[in-house]
Coordinates of C-alpha atoms in Angstrom, one line a residue:
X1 CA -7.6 18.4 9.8
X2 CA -8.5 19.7 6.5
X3 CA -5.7 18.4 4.3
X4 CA -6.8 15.2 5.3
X5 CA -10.3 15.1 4.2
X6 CA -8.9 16.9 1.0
X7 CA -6.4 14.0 0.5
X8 CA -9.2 11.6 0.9
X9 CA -11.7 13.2 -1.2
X10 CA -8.9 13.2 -3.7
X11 CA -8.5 9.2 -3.2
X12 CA -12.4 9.0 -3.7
X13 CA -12.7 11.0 -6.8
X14 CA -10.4 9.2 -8.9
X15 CA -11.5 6.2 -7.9
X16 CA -15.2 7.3 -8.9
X17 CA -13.7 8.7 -12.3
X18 CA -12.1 4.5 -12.5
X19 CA -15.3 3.1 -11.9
X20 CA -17.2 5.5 -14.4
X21 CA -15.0 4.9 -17.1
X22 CA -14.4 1.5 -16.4
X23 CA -16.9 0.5 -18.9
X24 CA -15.2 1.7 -22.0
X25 CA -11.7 0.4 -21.0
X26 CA -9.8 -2.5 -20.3
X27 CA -10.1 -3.4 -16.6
X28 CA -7.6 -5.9 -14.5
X29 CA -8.6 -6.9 -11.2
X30 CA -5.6 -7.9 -9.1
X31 CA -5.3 -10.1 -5.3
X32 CA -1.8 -9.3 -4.1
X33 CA 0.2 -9.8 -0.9
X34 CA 2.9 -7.2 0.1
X35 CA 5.5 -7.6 2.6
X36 CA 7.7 -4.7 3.8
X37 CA 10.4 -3.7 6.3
X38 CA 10.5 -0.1 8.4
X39 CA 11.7 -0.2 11.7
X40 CA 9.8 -3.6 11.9
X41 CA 7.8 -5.5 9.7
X42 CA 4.9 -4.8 7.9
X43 CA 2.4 -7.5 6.0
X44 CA -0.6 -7.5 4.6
X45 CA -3.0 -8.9 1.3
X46 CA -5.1 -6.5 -0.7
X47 CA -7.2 -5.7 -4.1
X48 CA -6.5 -3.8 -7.1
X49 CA -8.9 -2.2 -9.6
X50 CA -6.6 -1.3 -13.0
X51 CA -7.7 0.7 -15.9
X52 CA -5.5 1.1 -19.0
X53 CA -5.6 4.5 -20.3
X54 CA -3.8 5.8 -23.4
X55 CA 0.1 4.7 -24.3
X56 CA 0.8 2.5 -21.8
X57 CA -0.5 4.4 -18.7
X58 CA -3.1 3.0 -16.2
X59 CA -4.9 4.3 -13.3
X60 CA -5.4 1.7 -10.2
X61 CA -7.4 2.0 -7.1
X62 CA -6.6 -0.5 -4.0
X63 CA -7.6 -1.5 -0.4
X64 CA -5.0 -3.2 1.4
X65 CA -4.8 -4.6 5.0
X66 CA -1.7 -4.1 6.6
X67 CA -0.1 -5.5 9.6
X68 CA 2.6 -3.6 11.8
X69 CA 5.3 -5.2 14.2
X70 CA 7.1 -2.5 14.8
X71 CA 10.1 -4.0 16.6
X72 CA 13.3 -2.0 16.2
X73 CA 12.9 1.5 17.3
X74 CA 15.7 2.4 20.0
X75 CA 13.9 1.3 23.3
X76 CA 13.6 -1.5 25.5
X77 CA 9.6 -1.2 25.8
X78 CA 7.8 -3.8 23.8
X79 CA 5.9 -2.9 20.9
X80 CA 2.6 -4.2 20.2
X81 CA 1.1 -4.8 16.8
X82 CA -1.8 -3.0 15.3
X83 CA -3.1 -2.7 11.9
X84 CA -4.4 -0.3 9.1
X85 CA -7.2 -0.7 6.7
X86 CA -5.8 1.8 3.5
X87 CA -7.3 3.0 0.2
X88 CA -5.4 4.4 -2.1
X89 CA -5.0 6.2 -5.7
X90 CA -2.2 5.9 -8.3
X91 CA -0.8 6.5 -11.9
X92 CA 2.0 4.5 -13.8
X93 CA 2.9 3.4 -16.8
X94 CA 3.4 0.1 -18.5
X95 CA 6.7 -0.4 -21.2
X96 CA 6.9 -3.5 -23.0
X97 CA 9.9 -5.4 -22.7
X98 CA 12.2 -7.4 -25.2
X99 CA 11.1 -10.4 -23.9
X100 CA 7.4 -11.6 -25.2
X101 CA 4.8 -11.9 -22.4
X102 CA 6.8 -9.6 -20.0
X103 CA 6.2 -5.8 -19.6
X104 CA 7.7 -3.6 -16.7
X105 CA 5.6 -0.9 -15.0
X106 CA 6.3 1.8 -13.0
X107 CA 3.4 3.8 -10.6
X108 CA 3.1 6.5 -7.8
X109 CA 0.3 7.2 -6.0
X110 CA -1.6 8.6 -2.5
X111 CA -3.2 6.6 0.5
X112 CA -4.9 7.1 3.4
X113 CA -4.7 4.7 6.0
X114 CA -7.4 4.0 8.8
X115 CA -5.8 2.8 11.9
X116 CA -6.4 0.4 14.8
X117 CA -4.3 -0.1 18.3
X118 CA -3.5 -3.0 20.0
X119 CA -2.5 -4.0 23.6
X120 CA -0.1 -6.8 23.9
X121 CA 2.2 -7.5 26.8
X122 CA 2.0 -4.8 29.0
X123 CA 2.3 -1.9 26.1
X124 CA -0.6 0.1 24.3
X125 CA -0.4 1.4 21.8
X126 CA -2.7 4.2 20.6
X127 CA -2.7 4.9 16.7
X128 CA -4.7 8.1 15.8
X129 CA -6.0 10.2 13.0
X130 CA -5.7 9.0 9.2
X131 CA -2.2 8.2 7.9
X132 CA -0.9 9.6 4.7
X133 CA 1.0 7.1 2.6
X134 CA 3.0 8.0 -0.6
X135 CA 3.5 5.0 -2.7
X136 CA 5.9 4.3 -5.4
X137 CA 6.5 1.2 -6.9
X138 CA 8.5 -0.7 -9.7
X139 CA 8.0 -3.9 -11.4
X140 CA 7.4 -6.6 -14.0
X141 CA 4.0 -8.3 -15.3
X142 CA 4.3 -12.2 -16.9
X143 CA 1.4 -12.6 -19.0
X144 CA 0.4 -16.1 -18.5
X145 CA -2.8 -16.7 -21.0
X146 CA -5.7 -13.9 -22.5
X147 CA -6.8 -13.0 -19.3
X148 CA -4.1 -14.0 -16.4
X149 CA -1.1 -12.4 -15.5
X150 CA 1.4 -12.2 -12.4
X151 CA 2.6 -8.9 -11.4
X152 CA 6.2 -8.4 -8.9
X153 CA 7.6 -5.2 -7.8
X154 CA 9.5 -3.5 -5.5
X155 CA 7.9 -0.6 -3.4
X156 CA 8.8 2.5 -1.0
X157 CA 6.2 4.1 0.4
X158 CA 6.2 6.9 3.3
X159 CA 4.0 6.7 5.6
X160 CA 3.2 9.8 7.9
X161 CA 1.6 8.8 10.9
X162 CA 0.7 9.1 14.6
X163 CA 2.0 6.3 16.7
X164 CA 1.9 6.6 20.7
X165 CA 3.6 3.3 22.4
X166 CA 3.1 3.2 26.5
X167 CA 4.0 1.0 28.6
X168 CA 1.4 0.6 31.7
X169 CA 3.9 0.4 34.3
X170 CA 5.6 3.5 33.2
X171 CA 4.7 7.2 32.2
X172 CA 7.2 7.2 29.4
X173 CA 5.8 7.6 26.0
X174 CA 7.1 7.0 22.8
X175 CA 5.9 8.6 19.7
X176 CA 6.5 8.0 15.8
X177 CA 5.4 10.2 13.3
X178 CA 6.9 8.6 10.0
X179 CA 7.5 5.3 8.9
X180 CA 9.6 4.6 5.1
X181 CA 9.0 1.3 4.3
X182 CA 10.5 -0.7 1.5
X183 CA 9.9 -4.0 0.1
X184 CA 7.6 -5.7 -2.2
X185 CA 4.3 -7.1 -3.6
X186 CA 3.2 -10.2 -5.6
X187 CA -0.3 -10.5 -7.2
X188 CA -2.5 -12.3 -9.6
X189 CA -3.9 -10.3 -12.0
X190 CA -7.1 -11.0 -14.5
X191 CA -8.3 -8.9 -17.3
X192 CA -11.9 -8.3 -18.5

């Protein structure tokens, strides 16, 4: 489908932008872990390339691995896990806080999300095309020296997706289309 190549050639392009003006700007390089909840758990770990821009806002590319249980849609058939490699795009905005070493920031972005299935006990599941994933997230950065800092926040994302669960002894199939999962991310941050 169109829209999705034009969502991912949006993803690409500001990432390319990042990296070009990377060189004249402040750049933090973040490892984080995320854990969320929607109709099952989700995990994963992931990178983050920062770049401060002017008054407080930044621009951050990231690749994340995430890991899907789904586990309590309203069926009986088992549900297999299966897993998404996503890059995504998004702007925020740091604010200092009253507190010394602590700021809060807020982003949104865009992700696409490149799937793989699974078969586990007796149920495949078949994930297809490229997911779509609005991000939002809210949080707090501890400055702990020049360079390091530890980031927390709480995120919501929607994820718009095409999940088809089967069980092999049976014809019935079930199918998800979105997913709004909730939760947060912790990561360790270092500035150049």
């Amino acid at each position: 489908m169109s829209y999705k190549r034009g969502i991912v050639a949006v993803i690409a392009s500001t990432l390319a932008v990042a990296g070009a003006a990377a060189a004249e700007r402040p750049v933090t390089v973040s490892v984080r872990v995320n854990a969320m909840h929607a109709s099952g758990d989700m995990y994963g770990a992931g990178l983050a390339l920062s770049m401060r821009l002017n008054n407080g806002w930044f621009a951050t590319g990231t690749l994340d691995n995430y890991y899907y249980e789904p586990s309590t849609l309203a069926s009986a058939v088992a549900r297999p896990q299966f897993h998404s490699l996503v890059l995504g795009a998004a702007m925020g905005r740091r604010v200092p806080s009253r507190y010394e070493g602590l700021d809060w920031f807020w982003s949104a972005g865009l992700a696409a999300g490149l799937p793989q299935g699974y078969s586990l006990q007796n149920t495949a599941a078949l994930v297809s095309g490229t997911q779509v994933h609005l991000t939002t997230a809210l949080g707090g950065i501890r400055q702990l020296g020049e360079h390091w800092s530890m980031s927390a926040a709480l995120r919501v994302e929607r994820h718009y997706i095409d999940i088809r669960y089967r069980h092999e002894a049976s014809v019935e199939e079930q199918r998800v289309s979105t997913l709004t999962p909730a939760g947060l991310y912790l990561s360790v941050n270092y500035r150049f």
